[in-house]
Coordinates of C-alpha atoms in Angstrom, one line a residue:
Chain B
M684 CA -5.8 -171.7 -136.5
K685 CA -7.8 -174.2 -135.3
V686 CA -9.5 -174.4 -131.7
G687 CA -11.6 -176.7 -130.2
V688 CA -15.0 -176.3 -128.0
L689 CA -15.6 -179.6 -126.3
N690 CA -19.8 -179.5 -127.4
I691 CA -21.4 -182.2 -125.0
Q692 CA -23.7 -179.8 -123.6
G693 CA -23.3 -175.7 -122.6
A694 CA -22.3 -172.3 -123.9
V695 CA -20.4 -173.9 -127.0
S696 CA -22.3 -171.8 -129.8
E697 CA -21.0 -168.7 -128.4
H698 CA -18.0 -169.8 -128.0
I699 CA -17.2 -169.8 -131.8
D700 CA -19.0 -167.4 -132.2
I701 CA -16.0 -165.2 -130.9
L702 CA -13.4 -167.7 -132.0
E703 CA -14.4 -166.5 -135.4
K704 CA -14.1 -162.5 -134.4
C705 CA -11.2 -163.0 -133.8
G706 CA -9.7 -164.6 -137.1
A707 CA -9.9 -168.7 -135.7
E708 CA -11.6 -170.8 -136.1
G709 CA -14.2 -173.1 -134.2
V710 CA -14.8 -176.4 -134.0
P711 CA -16.9 -178.1 -132.0
V712 CA -15.5 -181.8 -129.7
K713 CA -17.8 -184.3 -129.3
K714 CA -16.2 -187.8 -130.1
K715 CA -12.9 -189.8 -130.1
G716 CA -10.4 -188.4 -132.6
D717 CA -12.1 -185.3 -132.4
L718 CA -8.9 -183.7 -131.4
A719 CA -7.0 -184.0 -134.8
G720 CA -5.8 -180.9 -136.4
I721 CA -6.8 -178.9 -132.8
E722 CA -4.4 -176.6 -131.3
G723 CA -6.1 -175.3 -128.1
L724 CA -9.1 -176.6 -126.6
I725 CA -12.0 -174.5 -124.5
I726 CA -14.1 -176.7 -122.5
P727 CA -17.4 -174.4 -121.7
G728 CA -20.0 -173.8 -119.3
G729 CA -22.7 -175.9 -118.6
E730 CA -24.0 -178.4 -116.5
S731 CA -20.4 -179.8 -115.0
T732 CA -21.9 -183.1 -113.2
T733 CA -23.2 -184.1 -116.8
I734 CA -20.2 -182.6 -118.9
G735 CA -18.1 -184.7 -116.6
R736 CA -20.1 -187.6 -116.7
L737 CA -20.3 -187.6 -120.3
I738 CA -16.9 -187.4 -120.9
R739 CA -15.7 -190.2 -119.1
E740 CA -18.9 -192.3 -121.5
F741 CA -17.5 -191.2 -124.4
Q742 CA -14.0 -191.9 -123.3
L743 CA -13.3 -187.9 -124.4
D744 CA -11.2 -187.9 -120.8
R745 CA -8.4 -190.0 -121.0
E746 CA -7.9 -187.7 -124.7
I747 CA -8.3 -184.4 -123.3
I748 CA -5.5 -185.8 -120.8
E749 CA -4.0 -186.7 -123.4
F750 CA -4.0 -183.3 -126.1
H751 CA -2.7 -181.6 -122.2
K752 CA 0.7 -183.5 -121.8
K753 CA 1.3 -182.5 -125.3
D754 CA 1.8 -179.2 -123.8
K755 CA -1.7 -177.6 -126.0
P756 CA -3.5 -174.6 -124.2
I757 CA -6.9 -175.7 -122.3
W758 CA -9.1 -172.9 -121.0
G759 CA -12.4 -173.7 -118.3
T760 CA -15.1 -170.7 -118.4
C761 CA -17.2 -171.9 -115.4
A762 CA -18.1 -175.6 -115.4
G763 CA -14.8 -175.6 -117.7
L764 CA -13.0 -174.7 -114.3
V765 CA -14.4 -177.0 -112.2
L766 CA -13.9 -180.3 -114.9
I767 CA -9.6 -179.0 -115.5
A768 CA -9.1 -178.5 -111.0
R769 CA -7.5 -181.2 -109.5
E770 CA -9.9 -180.9 -106.2
I771 CA -13.6 -179.8 -106.3
E772 CA -15.5 -179.0 -102.2
G773 CA -16.9 -182.1 -101.1
E774 CA -16.4 -184.8 -104.6
S775 CA -14.3 -186.3 -106.9
P776 CA -12.7 -184.3 -109.7
H777 CA -12.6 -185.0 -113.1
L778 CA -10.3 -184.5 -115.2
G779 CA -7.7 -183.1 -112.0
L780 CA -5.3 -181.0 -114.9
M781 CA -4.8 -177.3 -112.4
D782 CA -3.7 -177.0 -109.3
I783 CA -5.9 -176.0 -107.7
R784 CA -9.2 -176.5 -105.6
V785 CA -12.8 -175.2 -106.6
R786 CA -16.2 -174.8 -104.5
R787 CA -18.8 -174.7 -106.8
N788 CA -21.9 -172.6 -107.0
A789 CA -19.3 -170.5 -104.8
F790 CA -21.7 -167.9 -104.8
G791 CA -25.3 -169.0 -104.0
R792 CA -28.2 -170.0 -106.8
Q793 CA -29.9 -168.2 -109.9
K794 CA -31.4 -165.0 -108.4
E795 CA -27.5 -164.8 -106.1
S796 CA -26.2 -164.7 -110.1
F797 CA -24.6 -161.7 -111.4
E798 CA -22.3 -159.1 -113.7
G799 CA -19.5 -157.7 -112.7
E800 CA -16.5 -154.8 -113.2
L801 CA -13.6 -157.6 -113.6
F802 CA -9.6 -156.2 -113.3
I803 CA -7.4 -159.1 -115.0
H804 CA -3.2 -159.5 -115.5
G805 CA -2.5 -159.4 -118.7
L806 CA -5.1 -157.6 -120.9
G807 CA -5.5 -153.7 -119.6
E808 CA -6.6 -151.2 -117.4
E809 CA -10.2 -151.0 -118.7
P810 CA -12.3 -154.0 -116.4
F811 CA -13.6 -155.9 -118.3
T812 CA -17.3 -157.5 -117.8
G813 CA -17.6 -160.6 -115.8
V814 CA -21.0 -163.0 -116.0
F815 CA -21.2 -164.8 -113.1
I816 CA -23.7 -167.8 -113.3
R817 CA -24.1 -169.9 -109.8
A818 CA -20.4 -169.9 -110.0
P819 CA -17.6 -171.6 -108.4
Y820 CA -14.2 -169.6 -107.4
V821 CA -11.5 -171.0 -106.2
T822 CA -10.2 -172.3 -102.7
R823 CA -6.7 -172.7 -103.2
T824 CA -3.9 -172.2 -105.4
G825 CA -1.0 -174.9 -105.6
P826 CA 3.0 -172.5 -106.0
E827 CA 2.4 -172.7 -110.4
V828 CA -0.6 -171.0 -110.3
E829 CA -1.2 -167.1 -111.2
I830 CA -3.5 -165.4 -109.7
L831 CA -5.2 -163.0 -113.4
S832 CA -8.4 -161.5 -111.6
S833 CA -10.5 -161.5 -108.0
F834 CA -13.7 -160.6 -107.1
Q835 CA -14.5 -159.3 -104.0
G836 CA -11.6 -160.5 -102.4
K837 CA -12.3 -164.2 -104.6
V838 CA -10.5 -165.7 -107.0
V839 CA -12.3 -165.9 -109.8
G840 CA -9.7 -166.2 -112.8
V841 CA -6.3 -167.9 -113.0
R842 CA -3.2 -169.7 -115.5
E843 CA -1.2 -172.2 -115.2
R844 CA 1.5 -172.4 -117.7
N845 CA -0.9 -174.2 -120.3
L846 CA -4.5 -173.8 -118.8
L847 CA -6.1 -171.4 -118.0
A848 CA -9.5 -170.6 -116.3
T849 CA -12.4 -168.5 -115.9
S850 CA -15.3 -168.5 -112.5
F851 CA -17.3 -166.2 -115.0
H852 CA -18.4 -165.7 -119.2
P853 CA -15.9 -163.9 -121.5
E854 CA -18.0 -166.0 -123.9
L855 CA -21.5 -164.1 -123.1
T856 CA -20.0 -160.4 -123.9
E857 CA -19.0 -159.1 -126.4
D858 CA -15.2 -158.3 -125.4
L859 CA -13.0 -159.9 -127.4
R860 CA -10.0 -159.2 -125.2
F861 CA -10.2 -163.7 -122.8
H862 CA -10.5 -165.1 -126.4
K863 CA -7.1 -163.1 -128.4
F864 CA -5.6 -163.9 -124.8
F865 CA -6.7 -167.8 -125.0
L866 CA -5.7 -167.5 -129.0
K867 CA -1.6 -165.7 -127.5
M868 CA -1.4 -168.4 -126.2
V869 CA -2.0 -171.3 -128.3
G870 CA -0.4 -168.7 -130.9
E871 CA 3.4 -169.0 -128.5
E872 CA 2.6 -172.8 -128.6
S873 CA 1.8 -174.3 -132.0
S874 CA 4.5 -171.2 -133.1
P875 CA 8.4 -173.1 -133.7
K876 CA 10.1 -171.7 -130.2
V877 CA 13.5 -169.3 -130.4
C878 CA 15.9 -170.3 -128.2
Chain F
M99 CA -6.5 -150.7 -104.8
E100 CA -9.4 -148.4 -103.6
Q101 CA -10.9 -148.2 -106.9
E102 CA -11.0 -151.9 -107.1
E103 CA -12.7 -152.1 -103.6
R104 CA -15.1 -149.7 -105.2
R105 CA -15.3 -151.9 -108.3
D106 CA -16.0 -155.1 -105.9
K107 CA -19.1 -153.8 -105.2
M108 CA -21.3 -152.6 -108.0
V109 CA -23.2 -155.6 -108.7
E110 CA -26.4 -156.2 -110.6
R111 CA -28.1 -158.8 -110.3
G112 CA -31.1 -160.9 -112.6
T113 CA -29.7 -158.9 -115.8
F114 CA -31.7 -160.6 -118.9
R115 CA -27.7 -160.9 -119.9
V116 CA -27.8 -163.1 -117.0
K117 CA -31.4 -164.6 -116.3
K118 CA -30.8 -166.3 -120.4
G119 CA -27.0 -166.6 -119.6
L120 CA -28.2 -170.1 -117.4
A121 CA -30.9 -171.1 -120.2
E122 CA -27.4 -170.8 -122.2
M123 CA -25.6 -173.1 -120.4
Q124 CA -28.3 -176.3 -120.1
K125 CA -28.4 -176.3 -124.3
G126 CA -27.5 -179.7 -125.8
G127 CA -28.8 -181.3 -122.4
V128 CA -32.2 -182.8 -121.2
I129 CA -34.0 -181.5 -117.8
M130 CA -35.5 -183.8 -116.3
D131 CA -39.3 -183.5 -114.4
V132 CA -39.2 -184.8 -110.6
T133 CA -41.5 -184.9 -107.7
T134 CA -39.3 -186.6 -104.9
P135 CA -35.0 -186.1 -103.8
E136 CA -34.6 -190.1 -105.1
Q137 CA -36.1 -189.1 -108.5
A138 CA -33.9 -185.9 -108.1
K139 CA -30.7 -187.8 -107.3
I140 CA -31.6 -190.7 -110.4
A141 CA -32.0 -187.7 -112.3
Q142 CA -28.7 -185.3 -111.7
E143 CA -26.8 -189.0 -112.0
A144 CA -27.7 -190.4 -115.6
G145 CA -26.5 -186.4 -116.4
A146 CA -29.9 -184.5 -116.1
V147 CA -28.7 -180.5 -116.1
A148 CA -32.0 -179.8 -114.3
V149 CA -34.5 -180.5 -112.7
M150 CA -38.2 -179.9 -112.4
A151 CA -39.5 -179.8 -109.0
L152 CA -43.0 -180.7 -109.0
E153 CA -45.9 -182.3 -107.0
R154 CA -47.5 -184.6 -110.0
V155 CA -46.0 -185.9 -113.4
P156 CA -48.3 -183.4 -115.4
A157 CA -49.7 -186.9 -116.1
D158 CA -51.1 -187.0 -112.7
I159 CA -51.9 -184.1 -113.1
R160 CA -54.3 -185.1 -116.0
A161 CA -55.5 -188.3 -114.3
V162 CA -56.6 -186.2 -111.3
G163 CA -58.0 -183.3 -112.3
G164 CA -59.0 -180.8 -110.6
V165 CA -57.4 -177.3 -110.3
A166 CA -53.3 -177.9 -110.2
R167 CA -51.2 -175.1 -108.2
M168 CA -47.4 -174.5 -107.2
A169 CA -45.9 -177.1 -105.1
D170 CA -46.1 -177.5 -102.1
P171 CA -42.3 -175.5 -100.7
E172 CA -41.5 -178.5 -98.6
I173 CA -40.8 -181.1 -101.8
I174 CA -39.5 -177.9 -103.3
E175 CA -36.9 -177.3 -100.4
K176 CA -36.7 -180.7 -100.1
I177 CA -35.4 -181.5 -104.1
M178 CA -33.0 -178.8 -104.1
E179 CA -31.0 -179.4 -100.8
E180 CA -30.9 -183.1 -102.7
V181 CA -28.6 -182.2 -106.2
T182 CA -26.6 -179.4 -107.0
I183 CA -27.5 -178.8 -110.9
P184 CA -30.6 -176.4 -111.2
V185 CA -33.7 -176.8 -110.3
M186 CA -36.9 -174.9 -111.7
A187 CA -40.0 -175.2 -110.7
K188 CA -44.0 -174.5 -112.1
V189 CA -46.2 -171.1 -111.2
R190 CA -49.5 -171.3 -113.2
I191 CA -50.2 -168.5 -116.2
G192 CA -50.8 -165.4 -114.2
H193 CA -50.2 -165.8 -110.7
F194 CA -47.6 -163.5 -110.0
V195 CA -47.6 -164.6 -106.0
E196 CA -46.7 -167.8 -106.5
A197 CA -43.8 -166.7 -109.1
Q198 CA -42.8 -164.2 -105.7
I199 CA -42.5 -167.4 -103.0
L200 CA -40.8 -169.9 -105.3
E201 CA -38.6 -166.5 -106.2
S202 CA -37.9 -166.8 -101.7
L203 CA -37.1 -170.3 -101.9
G204 CA -34.4 -169.9 -104.1
V205 CA -35.0 -172.3 -107.3
D206 CA -33.4 -170.7 -110.2
Y207 CA -35.6 -170.6 -112.9
I208 CA -39.5 -170.9 -112.3
D209 CA -41.8 -172.3 -115.6
E210 CA -45.0 -169.8 -116.0
S211 CA -46.9 -173.4 -116.8
E212 CA -49.9 -174.3 -118.8
V213 CA -49.2 -177.2 -117.3
L214 CA -51.0 -175.9 -114.0
T215 CA -54.5 -174.3 -114.6
P216 CA -54.0 -170.7 -115.4
A217 CA -54.7 -168.1 -112.1
D218 CA -55.4 -165.6 -115.0
E219 CA -57.6 -165.5 -118.2
L220 CA -55.6 -162.3 -119.6
Y221 CA -52.4 -161.2 -118.3
H222 CA -49.2 -163.2 -118.0
I223 CA -46.9 -162.8 -115.4
D224 CA -44.4 -159.8 -115.8
K225 CA -41.4 -161.3 -115.8
D226 CA -39.3 -158.3 -115.8
R227 CA -40.1 -157.8 -112.6
F228 CA -38.3 -160.5 -111.0
T229 CA -35.0 -161.1 -109.8
V230 CA -35.4 -165.2 -111.1
P231 CA -35.2 -166.3 -114.7
F232 CA -38.6 -167.6 -117.1
V233 CA -39.8 -170.5 -119.0
C234 CA -42.6 -170.2 -120.8
G235 CA -44.1 -172.1 -123.5
A236 CA -45.5 -171.4 -126.8
R237 CA -47.3 -172.5 -130.0
D238 CA -45.8 -170.3 -132.7
L239 CA -43.2 -167.8 -133.3
G240 CA -45.6 -164.6 -132.2
E241 CA -46.9 -166.5 -128.4
A242 CA -42.6 -166.5 -128.2
L243 CA -41.6 -163.2 -128.9
R244 CA -45.0 -161.8 -127.2
R245 CA -43.9 -164.0 -123.6
I246 CA -40.1 -163.1 -124.3
G247 CA -41.3 -159.1 -124.8
E248 CA -42.9 -160.1 -120.8
G249 CA -39.4 -160.6 -119.7
A250 CA -39.4 -164.7 -120.2
A251 CA -35.0 -165.7 -121.2
M252 CA -35.9 -169.4 -122.3
V253 CA -38.2 -170.2 -124.2
R254 CA -40.4 -174.6 -125.7
T255 CA -42.7 -175.6 -127.1
K256 CA -46.0 -176.1 -125.1
G257 CA -46.8 -179.7 -127.4
E258 CA -49.1 -182.0 -125.7
P259 CA -48.2 -182.6 -122.0
G260 CA -48.9 -185.9 -119.8
T261 CA -49.6 -187.3 -123.4
G262 CA -46.5 -189.4 -124.0
N263 CA -47.1 -188.2 -127.6
V264 CA -44.3 -186.1 -129.3
V265 CA -47.1 -185.1 -132.0
E266 CA -47.4 -181.7 -130.9
A267 CA -43.9 -180.9 -129.9
V268 CA -43.3 -181.8 -133.2
S269 CA -46.2 -179.3 -135.3
H270 CA -45.3 -176.6 -131.9
M271 CA -41.5 -176.7 -133.3
R272 CA -41.6 -176.9 -137.3
L273 CA -44.4 -174.1 -136.7
I274 CA -42.0 -171.4 -134.9
M275 CA -38.7 -172.8 -137.0
A276 CA -41.0 -171.9 -140.0
Q277 CA -41.8 -168.7 -138.9
I278 CA -38.4 -168.2 -138.2
R279 CA -37.0 -168.5 -141.6
K280 CA -39.7 -166.6 -143.3
V281 CA -38.7 -163.7 -141.9
S282 CA -35.2 -164.0 -142.1
N283 CA -35.7 -163.9 -145.2
M284 CA -38.3 -161.1 -145.6
R285 CA -37.2 -157.3 -146.4
E286 CA -36.8 -154.2 -144.1
E287 CA -40.5 -153.2 -145.4
E288 CA -42.6 -156.1 -144.2
L289 CA -42.1 -156.3 -140.8
T290 CA -44.4 -154.1 -139.2
A291 CA -47.1 -156.0 -141.4
E292 CA -45.6 -159.8 -140.0
A293 CA -45.3 -158.1 -136.3
K294 CA -49.4 -157.0 -136.6
S295 CA -50.0 -160.6 -137.6
L296 CA -47.8 -162.1 -135.0
G297 CA -48.9 -160.3 -132.1
A298 CA -45.1 -159.6 -131.6
S299 CA -43.0 -156.1 -130.9
L300 CA -41.1 -155.1 -134.1
E301 CA -38.4 -154.5 -132.5
L302 CA -38.2 -158.3 -130.7
I303 CA -39.7 -159.5 -135.2
K304 CA -35.9 -157.4 -136.3
E305 CA -33.9 -159.4 -133.8
V306 CA -35.7 -162.6 -135.1
K307 CA -34.8 -161.2 -138.4
K308 CA -31.2 -159.8 -137.3
L309 CA -29.7 -163.6 -135.6
G310 CA -31.6 -165.9 -137.4
R311 CA -33.5 -167.6 -134.4
L312 CA -35.4 -167.0 -131.3
P313 CA -33.3 -164.2 -128.9
V314 CA -33.6 -167.1 -126.4
V315 CA -32.5 -170.5 -125.4
N316 CA -36.1 -172.4 -127.0
F317 CA -36.2 -176.1 -125.9
A318 CA -38.9 -178.6 -126.6
A319 CA -41.6 -180.1 -124.1
G320 CA -45.1 -181.8 -124.8
G321 CA -44.8 -185.2 -125.2
I322 CA -41.2 -186.7 -125.1
A323 CA -40.7 -190.4 -124.3
T324 CA -38.2 -191.6 -125.6
P325 CA -34.8 -191.4 -126.9
A326 CA -36.1 -191.5 -130.8
D327 CA -37.9 -188.5 -129.4
A328 CA -35.9 -186.3 -128.1
A329 CA -33.6 -186.6 -130.9
L330 CA -35.6 -185.8 -132.6
M331 CA -36.5 -182.8 -131.6
M332 CA -32.9 -182.1 -131.7
Q333 CA -33.0 -182.4 -135.3
L334 CA -35.7 -179.7 -135.8
G335 CA -33.9 -177.1 -134.0
S336 CA -34.6 -177.4 -130.7
D337 CA -31.7 -176.7 -128.1
G338 CA -31.9 -179.7 -125.5
V339 CA -35.4 -181.1 -124.0
F340 CA -37.7 -181.4 -121.2
V341 CA -38.7 -184.9 -120.3
G342 CA -42.3 -184.6 -117.9
S343 CA -44.6 -188.2 -117.3
G344 CA -42.4 -189.8 -119.7
I345 CA -39.3 -190.5 -117.3
F346 CA -41.1 -191.5 -113.8
K347 CA -43.8 -193.0 -115.8
S348 CA -41.9 -195.6 -117.2
R349 CA -40.2 -199.0 -116.5
D350 CA -36.8 -199.0 -116.1
P351 CA -36.4 -194.9 -115.5
E352 CA -33.0 -194.9 -114.6
K353 CA -31.6 -195.9 -118.0
R354 CA -34.0 -194.8 -119.8
A355 CA -32.9 -191.5 -118.1
R356 CA -29.3 -191.7 -118.7
A357 CA -30.5 -193.3 -123.0
I358 CA -33.0 -190.2 -122.8
V359 CA -29.4 -187.8 -121.7
E360 CA -27.1 -189.7 -124.3
A361 CA -29.5 -189.1 -127.5
T362 CA -29.7 -186.2 -127.3
L363 CA -26.2 -184.8 -127.4
N364 CA -26.1 -188.2 -130.4
Y365 CA -29.4 -186.5 -131.6
D366 CA -28.0 -186.6 -135.3
D367 CA -25.8 -190.5 -134.9
P368 CA -28.0 -193.3 -135.8
Q369 CA -26.0 -195.9 -134.7
V370 CA -25.7 -194.1 -131.4
L371 CA -30.1 -194.2 -130.8
S372 CA -30.1 -197.7 -131.9
R373 CA -27.8 -198.6 -129.0
V374 CA -28.8 -196.5 -126.4
S375 CA -32.6 -197.3 -127.7
R376 CA -32.4 -200.8 -127.5
G377 CA -33.4 -203.3 -123.9
L378 CA -35.2 -200.3 -121.7
G379 CA -38.4 -201.8 -120.1
D380 CA -42.5 -200.1 -121.8
A381 CA -42.6 -196.7 -122.1
M382 CA -45.1 -194.5 -120.7
T383 CA -48.7 -195.6 -121.8
G384 CA -49.8 -192.8 -123.6
I385 CA -52.7 -191.1 -125.7
D386 CA -53.9 -189.9 -128.8
I387 CA -54.3 -186.9 -128.9
A388 CA -57.2 -187.2 -131.4
T389 CA -59.4 -189.3 -127.6
L390 CA -58.0 -185.7 -126.0
D391 CA -61.4 -183.2 -125.5
E392 CA -60.5 -179.8 -126.8
K393 CA -60.9 -179.1 -122.6
E394 CA -58.2 -181.4 -122.2
R395 CA -55.6 -179.6 -123.9
M396 CA -53.2 -178.2 -122.2
Q397 CA -51.1 -176.2 -124.8
V398 CA -54.7 -174.0 -125.5
R399 CA -54.3 -172.0 -122.2
G400 CA -52.0 -169.3 -122.2
W401 CA -52.0 -166.8 -125.2

């Protein structure tokens, strides 16, 4: 299974390493046309302002929106969550795919960055280590959006059909469960549906 | 429910993973020196992944002479208010009180930097004691690992700051990469001798062998002035670049900043590099390293 990782800037190799541990092929996506043959896309952590400006400049934004329209799964982590949100507090949105509103750097500056144990719907009872780095959280969810995880009453993990978004960084842990969860979404979409 | 509430309260700040994680989010990006909120805004709009808040850029520190210290907290705070990207600031080597002050201001990263006049000839800061992460300069693998051993969560080459001359950054990056390749190919029993000769801990040497790279993000710094310089450092294996005087000492900082960001991203695409290198106006003047006296070389500060 080929999964793309948007390779503008940020934690790209970390996602690719974990995808490979899960038995999938991680493919860096940087230029127009790189999305051909890709079944799912991860938008990694990084600086959302930087990535947002550059995907427009390289006209990758249109391609990602088309990719989404073809029902291919997309997962945004941290900056990726900001990039796929329909609304960003105080700023204009980037890709505007998911019916959520987000607040950037919502837990504070770097000295407030933290690790905490999360419970995630669909990943079993075993807690998941959430690594939050100048992390955003979700302040509004649309009617179709399923909340997968909250921390301190803040929404930090969401799914809307083929879109997945997390405030935290599963790619900075050794835990493969979140990537496997996404790969399952990708697998379900790419295999023929049974009626 | 009760269990969940208890879990919510257990939060660990300043872990090494959280510290080096921020640097991992900066990979492939450009960190720019700025001295005013207006410059910080220009840097952010050009696509910088972070800014370094300073009173003077290294070229001016060189020109002014005297003792260079941490910037005025007022300047740093104004820059922090202006941008949403991370803000870094510099402290003198060994000056842990300047670091305490910057941590209390809430800067996102501290650079324990040879650009400022060292405060301690013997010891660097014990960086593990801080919640805020540190970046430190290095000229070779031993120096990089000594800083990581003290708790640095990010490393950069020293190069020769404020010269607009990339030659020293190239030599430091090449040496670090060659030493990593050498360690990667060593047999286990050779590692202790290598640790001794590099002056680094055996534990970190073993980690380098296992990973085939430094255990933290490694940026290039010290003399980068053009898009081609940035791409050169990336092709030599940097994870990203710092541009100090190179942007705001040039004729058209806005255009140059954008060009360096694009060049860092497309470092392996000569077509993009030739496009972004056009019509940038004069780069900073620059200094031939051979004309610098030993005492004018910032890279020899620290060990």
